[in-house]
mmCIF file with all atom_site columns, C-alpha atoms in Angstrom:
data_model
loop_
_atom_site.group_PDB
_atom_site.id
_atom_site.type_symbol
_atom_site.label_atom_id
_atom_site.label_alt_id
_atom_site.label_comp_id
_atom_site.label_asym_id
_atom_site.label_entity_id
_atom_site.label_seq_id
_atom_site.pdbx_PDB_ins_code
_atom_site.Cartn_x
_atom_site.Cartn_y
_atom_site.Cartn_z
_atom_site.occupancy
_atom_site.B_iso_or_equiv
_atom_site.pdbx_formal_charge
_atom_site.auth_seq_id
_atom_site.auth_comp_id
_atom_site.auth_asym_id
_atom_site.auth_atom_id
_atom_site.pdbx_PDB_model_num
ATOM 1   C CA . MET A 1 1   ? 78.802  129.414 97.479  1.00 52.00 ? 53  MET A CA 1
ATOM 2   C CA . SER A 1 2   ? 77.515  125.864 97.664  1.00 61.00 ? 54  SER A CA 1
ATOM 3   C CA . ASP A 1 3   ? 77.149  123.884 100.878 1.00 70.00 ? 55  ASP A CA 1
ATOM 4   C CA . PHE A 1 4   ? 79.542  120.925 100.583 1.00 77.00 ? 56  PHE A CA 1
ATOM 5   C CA . LYS A 1 5   ? 77.775  118.731 103.142 1.00 87.00 ? 57  LYS A CA 1
ATOM 6   C CA . GLN A 1 6   ? 76.253  115.435 102.104 1.00 90.00 ? 58  GLN A CA 1
ATOM 7   C CA . ARG A 1 7   ? 72.496  115.891 101.847 1.00 93.00 ? 59  ARG A CA 1
ATOM 8   C CA . LEU A 1 8   ? 71.590  112.521 103.350 1.00 94.00 ? 60  LEU A CA 1
ATOM 9   C CA . PRO A 1 9   ? 73.122  109.078 103.848 1.00 94.00 ? 61  PRO A CA 1
ATOM 10  C CA . TYR A 1 10  ? 71.552  107.632 100.689 1.00 95.00 ? 62  TYR A CA 1
ATOM 11  C CA . ALA A 1 11  ? 73.715  104.478 100.669 1.00 95.00 ? 63  ALA A CA 1
ATOM 12  C CA . LYS A 1 12  ? 72.403  103.552 104.086 1.00 96.00 ? 64  LYS A CA 1
ATOM 13  C CA . LEU A 1 13  ? 68.818  104.680 103.561 1.00 97.00 ? 65  LEU A CA 1
ATOM 14  C CA . ALA A 1 14  ? 68.462  102.815 100.265 1.00 97.00 ? 66  ALA A CA 1
ATOM 15  C CA . ALA A 1 15  ? 70.995  100.059 100.925 1.00 98.00 ? 67  ALA A CA 1
ATOM 16  C CA . PRO A 1 16  ? 69.403  97.411  98.646  1.00 98.00 ? 68  PRO A CA 1
ATOM 17  C CA . ALA A 1 17  ? 69.394  99.811  95.678  1.00 98.00 ? 69  ALA A CA 1
ATOM 18  C CA . PHE A 1 18  ? 72.912  101.039 96.457  1.00 97.00 ? 70  PHE A CA 1
ATOM 19  C CA . ASN A 1 19  ? 74.186  97.464  96.775  1.00 98.00 ? 71  ASN A CA 1
ATOM 20  C CA . ALA A 1 20  ? 72.537  96.444  93.490  1.00 98.00 ? 72  ALA A CA 1
ATOM 21  C CA . LEU A 1 21  ? 74.186  99.350  91.645  1.00 98.00 ? 73  LEU A CA 1
ATOM 22  C CA . TYR A 1 22  ? 77.508  98.469  93.278  1.00 98.00 ? 74  TYR A CA 1
ATOM 23  C CA . LYS A 1 23  ? 77.100  94.846  92.185  1.00 98.00 ? 75  LYS A CA 1
ATOM 24  C CA . LEU A 1 24  ? 76.388  96.026  88.623  1.00 98.00 ? 76  LEU A CA 1
ATOM 25  C CA . SER A 1 25  ? 79.644  97.992  88.756  1.00 97.00 ? 77  SER A CA 1
ATOM 26  C CA . GLU A 1 26  ? 81.500  94.832  89.788  1.00 97.00 ? 78  GLU A CA 1
ATOM 27  C CA . VAL A 1 27  ? 79.903  92.816  86.975  1.00 98.00 ? 79  VAL A CA 1
ATOM 28  C CA . ILE A 1 28  ? 80.910  95.462  84.408  1.00 98.00 ? 80  ILE A CA 1
ATOM 29  C CA . HIS A 1 29  ? 84.532  95.097  85.497  1.00 96.00 ? 81  HIS A CA 1
ATOM 30  C CA . GLN A 1 30  ? 84.308  91.402  84.612  1.00 96.00 ? 82  GLN A CA 1
ATOM 31  C CA . GLY A 1 31  ? 82.988  92.031  81.076  1.00 96.00 ? 83  GLY A CA 1
ATOM 32  C CA . GLY A 1 32  ? 86.239  91.824  79.148  1.00 96.00 ? 84  GLY A CA 1
ATOM 33  C CA . VAL A 1 33  ? 86.972  95.544  78.756  1.00 97.00 ? 85  VAL A CA 1
ATOM 34  C CA . ASP A 1 34  ? 90.402  96.599  79.959  1.00 97.00 ? 86  ASP A CA 1
ATOM 35  C CA . PRO A 1 35  ? 89.976  97.835  83.564  1.00 96.00 ? 87  PRO A CA 1
ATOM 36  C CA . LYS A 1 36  ? 92.188  100.885 82.993  1.00 97.00 ? 88  LYS A CA 1
ATOM 37  C CA . LEU A 1 37  ? 90.121  101.852 79.946  1.00 98.00 ? 89  LEU A CA 1
ATOM 38  C CA . LEU A 1 38  ? 86.919  101.507 82.014  1.00 98.00 ? 90  LEU A CA 1
ATOM 39  C CA . GLU A 1 39  ? 88.396  103.829 84.647  1.00 98.00 ? 91  GLU A CA 1
ATOM 40  C CA . LEU A 1 40  ? 89.285  106.384 81.939  1.00 98.00 ? 92  LEU A CA 1
ATOM 41  C CA . VAL A 1 41  ? 85.702  106.237 80.697  1.00 98.00 ? 93  VAL A CA 1
ATOM 42  C CA . PHE A 1 42  ? 84.379  106.547 84.257  1.00 98.00 ? 94  PHE A CA 1
ATOM 43  C CA . LEU A 1 43  ? 86.637  109.527 84.941  1.00 98.00 ? 95  LEU A CA 1
ATOM 44  C CA . ARG A 1 44  ? 85.725  111.314 81.708  1.00 98.00 ? 96  ARG A CA 1
ATOM 45  C CA . VAL A 1 45  ? 81.976  110.835 82.183  1.00 98.00 ? 97  VAL A CA 1
ATOM 46  C CA . SER A 1 46  ? 82.316  112.028 85.770  1.00 98.00 ? 98  SER A CA 1
ATOM 47  C CA . GLN A 1 47  ? 84.135  115.139 84.518  1.00 97.00 ? 99  GLN A CA 1
ATOM 48  C CA . VAL A 1 48  ? 81.357  115.826 82.020  1.00 96.00 ? 100 VAL A CA 1
ATOM 49  C CA . ASN A 1 49  ? 78.722  115.402 84.727  1.00 96.00 ? 101 ASN A CA 1
ATOM 50  C CA . GLY A 1 50  ? 80.606  117.427 87.340  1.00 95.00 ? 102 GLY A CA 1
ATOM 51  C CA . CYS A 1 51  ? 80.589  114.695 89.979  1.00 96.00 ? 103 CYS A CA 1
ATOM 52  C CA . ALA A 1 52  ? 83.377  115.654 92.384  1.00 95.00 ? 104 ALA A CA 1
ATOM 53  C CA . PHE A 1 53  ? 83.280  112.411 94.362  1.00 95.00 ? 105 PHE A CA 1
ATOM 54  C CA . CYS A 1 54  ? 83.552  110.237 91.234  1.00 97.00 ? 106 CYS A CA 1
ATOM 55  C CA . VAL A 1 55  ? 86.204  112.428 89.592  1.00 98.00 ? 107 VAL A CA 1
ATOM 56  C CA . ASP A 1 56  ? 88.334  112.172 92.714  1.00 97.00 ? 108 ASP A CA 1
ATOM 57  C CA . MET A 1 57  ? 87.793  108.413 93.124  1.00 97.00 ? 109 MET A CA 1
ATOM 58  C CA . HIS A 1 58  ? 88.478  107.441 89.498  1.00 98.00 ? 110 HIS A CA 1
ATOM 59  C CA . ALA A 1 59  ? 91.523  109.726 89.168  1.00 97.00 ? 111 ALA A CA 1
ATOM 60  C CA . HIS A 1 60  ? 92.919  108.219 92.372  1.00 97.00 ? 112 HIS A CA 1
ATOM 61  C CA . ASP A 1 61  ? 92.207  104.669 91.139  1.00 97.00 ? 113 ASP A CA 1
ATOM 62  C CA . LEU A 1 62  ? 93.910  105.415 87.825  1.00 98.00 ? 114 LEU A CA 1
ATOM 63  C CA . LEU A 1 63  ? 97.005  106.792 89.548  1.00 96.00 ? 115 LEU A CA 1
ATOM 64  C CA . LYS A 1 64  ? 97.144  103.665 91.740  1.00 96.00 ? 116 LYS A CA 1
ATOM 65  C CA . ALA A 1 65  ? 96.884  101.538 88.563  1.00 96.00 ? 117 ALA A CA 1
ATOM 66  C CA . GLY A 1 66  ? 99.922  103.306 87.094  1.00 96.00 ? 118 GLY A CA 1
ATOM 67  C CA . GLU A 1 67  ? 98.263  105.868 84.853  1.00 97.00 ? 119 GLU A CA 1
ATOM 68  C CA . ASP A 1 68  ? 100.524 108.813 84.212  1.00 94.00 ? 120 ASP A CA 1
ATOM 69  C CA . GLN A 1 69  ? 99.673  112.245 85.574  1.00 95.00 ? 121 GLN A CA 1
ATOM 70  C CA . GLN A 1 70  ? 99.894  114.037 82.228  1.00 97.00 ? 122 GLN A CA 1
ATOM 71  C CA . ARG A 1 71  ? 97.196  111.832 80.688  1.00 97.00 ? 123 ARG A CA 1
ATOM 72  C CA . LEU A 1 72  ? 94.971  112.477 83.703  1.00 97.00 ? 124 LEU A CA 1
ATOM 73  C CA . ASN A 1 73  ? 95.649  116.213 83.467  1.00 96.00 ? 125 ASN A CA 1
ATOM 74  C CA . THR A 1 74  ? 94.681  116.271 79.805  1.00 97.00 ? 126 THR A CA 1
ATOM 75  C CA . LEU A 1 75  ? 91.783  113.806 79.742  1.00 98.00 ? 127 LEU A CA 1
ATOM 76  C CA . ALA A 1 76  ? 89.222  116.601 79.468  1.00 97.00 ? 128 ALA A CA 1
ATOM 77  C CA . ALA A 1 77  ? 90.954  117.636 76.215  1.00 97.00 ? 129 ALA A CA 1
ATOM 78  C CA . TRP A 1 78  ? 91.564  114.117 74.861  1.00 98.00 ? 130 TRP A CA 1
ATOM 79  C CA . ARG A 1 79  ? 90.458  115.112 71.345  1.00 97.00 ? 131 ARG A CA 1
ATOM 80  C CA . GLU A 1 80  ? 93.203  117.740 71.148  1.00 97.00 ? 132 GLU A CA 1
ATOM 81  C CA . ILE A 1 81  ? 96.270  115.663 72.039  1.00 95.00 ? 133 ILE A CA 1
ATOM 82  C CA . PRO A 1 82  ? 97.936  112.448 70.873  1.00 96.00 ? 134 PRO A CA 1
ATOM 83  C CA . PHE A 1 83  ? 98.245  110.792 74.286  1.00 93.00 ? 135 PHE A CA 1
ATOM 84  C CA . PHE A 1 84  ? 95.311  108.423 73.869  1.00 98.00 ? 136 PHE A CA 1
ATOM 85  C CA . SER A 1 85  ? 95.114  105.315 71.692  1.00 98.00 ? 137 SER A CA 1
ATOM 86  C CA . GLU A 1 86  ? 92.541  104.909 68.935  1.00 98.00 ? 138 GLU A CA 1
ATOM 87  C CA . GLN A 1 87  ? 90.725  102.358 71.103  1.00 98.00 ? 139 GLN A CA 1
ATOM 88  C CA . GLU A 1 88  ? 90.598  104.774 74.032  1.00 98.00 ? 140 GLU A CA 1
ATOM 89  C CA . ARG A 1 89  ? 89.390  107.535 71.718  1.00 98.00 ? 141 ARG A CA 1
ATOM 90  C CA . ALA A 1 90  ? 86.588  105.327 70.416  1.00 98.00 ? 142 ALA A CA 1
ATOM 91  C CA . ALA A 1 91  ? 85.463  104.501 73.963  1.00 98.00 ? 143 ALA A CA 1
ATOM 92  C CA . LEU A 1 92  ? 85.704  108.106 75.176  1.00 98.00 ? 144 LEU A CA 1
ATOM 93  C CA . ASN A 1 93  ? 83.776  109.345 72.135  1.00 95.00 ? 145 ASN A CA 1
ATOM 94  C CA . TRP A 1 94  ? 81.022  106.792 72.753  1.00 95.00 ? 146 TRP A CA 1
ATOM 95  C CA . ALA A 1 95  ? 80.876  107.671 76.453  1.00 96.00 ? 147 ALA A CA 1
ATOM 96  C CA . GLU A 1 96  ? 80.622  111.402 75.786  1.00 94.00 ? 148 GLU A CA 1
ATOM 97  C CA . CYS A 1 97  ? 78.032  110.896 73.050  1.00 91.00 ? 149 CYS A CA 1
ATOM 98  C CA . PHE A 1 98  ? 75.691  109.082 75.383  1.00 91.00 ? 150 PHE A CA 1
ATOM 99  C CA . THR A 1 99  ? 76.371  111.179 78.462  1.00 92.00 ? 151 THR A CA 1
ATOM 100 C CA . ASP A 1 100 ? 75.579  114.485 76.784  1.00 84.00 ? 152 ASP A CA 1
ATOM 101 C CA . LEU A 1 101 ? 72.569  113.422 74.748  1.00 76.00 ? 153 LEU A CA 1
ATOM 102 C CA . ARG A 1 102 ? 72.758  116.635 72.721  1.00 73.00 ? 154 ARG A CA 1
ATOM 103 C CA . LEU A 1 103 ? 75.719  114.975 70.980  1.00 66.00 ? 155 LEU A CA 1
ATOM 104 C CA . ALA A 1 104 ? 73.806  111.771 70.258  1.00 69.00 ? 156 ALA A CA 1
ATOM 105 C CA . SER A 1 105 ? 72.204  112.775 66.972  1.00 76.00 ? 157 SER A CA 1
ATOM 106 C CA . ASP A 1 106 ? 71.660  109.852 64.609  1.00 79.00 ? 158 ASP A CA 1
ATOM 107 C CA . ALA A 1 107 ? 74.736  110.764 62.568  1.00 83.00 ? 159 ALA A CA 1
ATOM 108 C CA . ASN A 1 108 ? 76.953  111.162 65.639  1.00 84.00 ? 160 ASN A CA 1
ATOM 109 C CA . ALA A 1 109 ? 75.656  107.971 67.228  1.00 87.00 ? 161 ALA A CA 1
ATOM 110 C CA . ASP A 1 110 ? 76.150  105.994 64.027  1.00 90.00 ? 162 ASP A CA 1
ATOM 111 C CA . ALA A 1 111 ? 79.701  107.310 63.609  1.00 92.00 ? 163 ALA A CA 1
ATOM 112 C CA . ALA A 1 112 ? 80.527  106.644 67.262  1.00 92.00 ? 164 ALA A CA 1
ATOM 113 C CA . PHE A 1 113 ? 79.192  103.097 66.993  1.00 94.00 ? 165 PHE A CA 1
ATOM 114 C CA . ALA A 1 114 ? 81.101  102.414 63.766  1.00 96.00 ? 166 ALA A CA 1
ATOM 115 C CA . LEU A 1 115 ? 84.287  103.579 65.462  1.00 96.00 ? 167 LEU A CA 1
ATOM 116 C CA . LEU A 1 116 ? 83.627  101.279 68.416  1.00 96.00 ? 168 LEU A CA 1
ATOM 117 C CA . GLN A 1 117 ? 83.189  98.324  66.080  1.00 98.00 ? 169 GLN A CA 1
ATOM 118 C CA . GLN A 1 118 ? 86.722  98.881  64.786  1.00 98.00 ? 170 GLN A CA 1
ATOM 119 C CA . HIS A 1 119 ? 88.213  98.419  68.251  1.00 98.00 ? 171 HIS A CA 1
ATOM 120 C CA . PHE A 1 120 ? 85.851  96.242  70.319  1.00 98.00 ? 172 PHE A CA 1
ATOM 121 C CA . ASP A 1 121 ? 83.870  93.054  69.860  1.00 98.00 ? 173 ASP A CA 1
ATOM 122 C CA . GLU A 1 122 ? 80.089  93.024  70.358  1.00 97.00 ? 174 GLU A CA 1
ATOM 123 C CA . THR A 1 123 ? 80.297  91.830  73.969  1.00 97.00 ? 175 THR A CA 1
ATOM 124 C CA . GLN A 1 124 ? 82.770  94.557  74.871  1.00 98.00 ? 176 GLN A CA 1
ATOM 125 C CA . ILE A 1 125 ? 80.531  97.173  73.201  1.00 97.00 ? 177 ILE A CA 1
ATOM 126 C CA . ALA A 1 126 ? 77.572  95.922  75.230  1.00 97.00 ? 178 ALA A CA 1
ATOM 127 C CA . TYR A 1 127 ? 79.613  96.148  78.443  1.00 98.00 ? 179 TYR A CA 1
ATOM 128 C CA . LEU A 1 128 ? 80.812  99.640  77.520  1.00 97.00 ? 180 LEU A CA 1
ATOM 129 C CA . GLY A 1 129 ? 77.160  100.634 77.107  1.00 96.00 ? 181 GLY A CA 1
ATOM 130 C CA . PHE A 1 130 ? 76.377  99.350  80.600  1.00 98.00 ? 182 PHE A CA 1
ATOM 131 C CA . ALA A 1 131 ? 79.529  101.037 81.916  1.00 98.00 ? 183 ALA A CA 1
ATOM 132 C CA . VAL A 1 132 ? 78.429  104.435 80.568  1.00 97.00 ? 184 VAL A CA 1
ATOM 133 C CA . ALA A 1 133 ? 74.877  103.968 81.874  1.00 96.00 ? 185 ALA A CA 1
ATOM 134 C CA . THR A 1 134 ? 76.151  102.883 85.298  1.00 98.00 ? 186 THR A CA 1
ATOM 135 C CA . ILE A 1 135 ? 78.651  105.712 85.770  1.00 98.00 ? 187 ILE A CA 1
ATOM 136 C CA . ASN A 1 136 ? 75.955  108.166 84.757  1.00 97.00 ? 188 ASN A CA 1
ATOM 137 C CA . ALA A 1 137 ? 73.727  106.698 87.498  1.00 97.00 ? 189 ALA A CA 1
ATOM 138 C CA . TRP A 1 138 ? 76.537  107.014 90.061  1.00 98.00 ? 190 TRP A CA 1
ATOM 139 C CA . ASN A 1 139 ? 77.223  110.578 88.901  1.00 97.00 ? 191 ASN A CA 1
ATOM 140 C CA . ARG A 1 140 ? 73.604  111.590 89.307  1.00 96.00 ? 192 ARG A CA 1
ATOM 141 C CA . LEU A 1 141 ? 73.638  110.207 92.851  1.00 96.00 ? 193 LEU A CA 1
ATOM 142 C CA . GLY A 1 142 ? 76.922  111.950 93.540  1.00 94.00 ? 194 GLY A CA 1
ATOM 143 C CA . VAL A 1 143 ? 75.820  115.327 92.207  1.00 94.00 ? 195 VAL A CA 1
ATOM 144 C CA . SER A 1 144 ? 72.396  115.188 93.867  1.00 94.00 ? 196 SER A CA 1
ATOM 145 C CA . MET A 1 145 ? 73.398  113.736 97.246  1.00 95.00 ? 197 MET A CA 1
ATOM 146 C CA . ARG A 1 146 ? 76.903  115.213 97.553  1.00 92.00 ? 198 ARG A CA 1
ATOM 147 C CA . PRO A 1 147 ? 78.946  112.408 99.127  1.00 93.00 ? 199 PRO A CA 1
ATOM 148 C CA . GLN A 1 148 ? 81.975  113.946 100.791 1.00 89.00 ? 200 GLN A CA 1
ATOM 149 C CA . VAL A 1 149 ? 85.331  114.038 99.044  1.00 91.00 ? 201 VAL A CA 1
ATOM 150 C CA . GLN A 1 150 ? 88.056  113.390 101.577 1.00 88.00 ? 202 GLN A CA 1
ATOM 151 C CA . ARG A 1 151 ? 91.248  115.421 101.164 1.00 89.00 ? 203 ARG A CA 1
ATOM 152 C CA . ARG A 1 152 ? 94.214  113.207 100.334 1.00 87.00 ? 204 ARG A CA 1
ATOM 153 C CA . MET A 1 153 ? 97.552  114.591 101.348 1.00 82.00 ? 205 MET A CA 1
ATOM 154 C CA . PRO A 1 154 ? 100.320 114.232 98.752  1.00 74.00 ? 206 PRO A CA 1
ATOM 155 C CA . ALA A 1 155 ? 102.872 111.543 99.529  1.00 64.00 ? 207 ALA A CA 1
#
């Protein structure tokens, strides 16, 4: 069984780097991509990467933003159900393709990009790229440093 304690206070020890990554996250939210869609992408990438802290945080943020529980429950199987829009599917496909690089063959990457172009303008695609890169960075910190997930009691 794994030890669930945080390994070290990385945000404090490397505060300038932490703050820069946090600032990048804020900038991404101002890039013209729907904030709820960004949170879905962040949650899905965090699920793929197994980052407990980020999964908890983004699921909580989505619930606060009015996302319905069934969509959250089924996000890991988004390809198998009709609950997600074509735009959301394009973003989730792109995010998964470049989170699990085994999926990013030239053919897959080209198809994923072509699908994005049907639903997003070039600026939004660029911001989605930074969003996926940034959440992957947060996930790697979360998995490696184990920030604590605080238990939330149901209302």
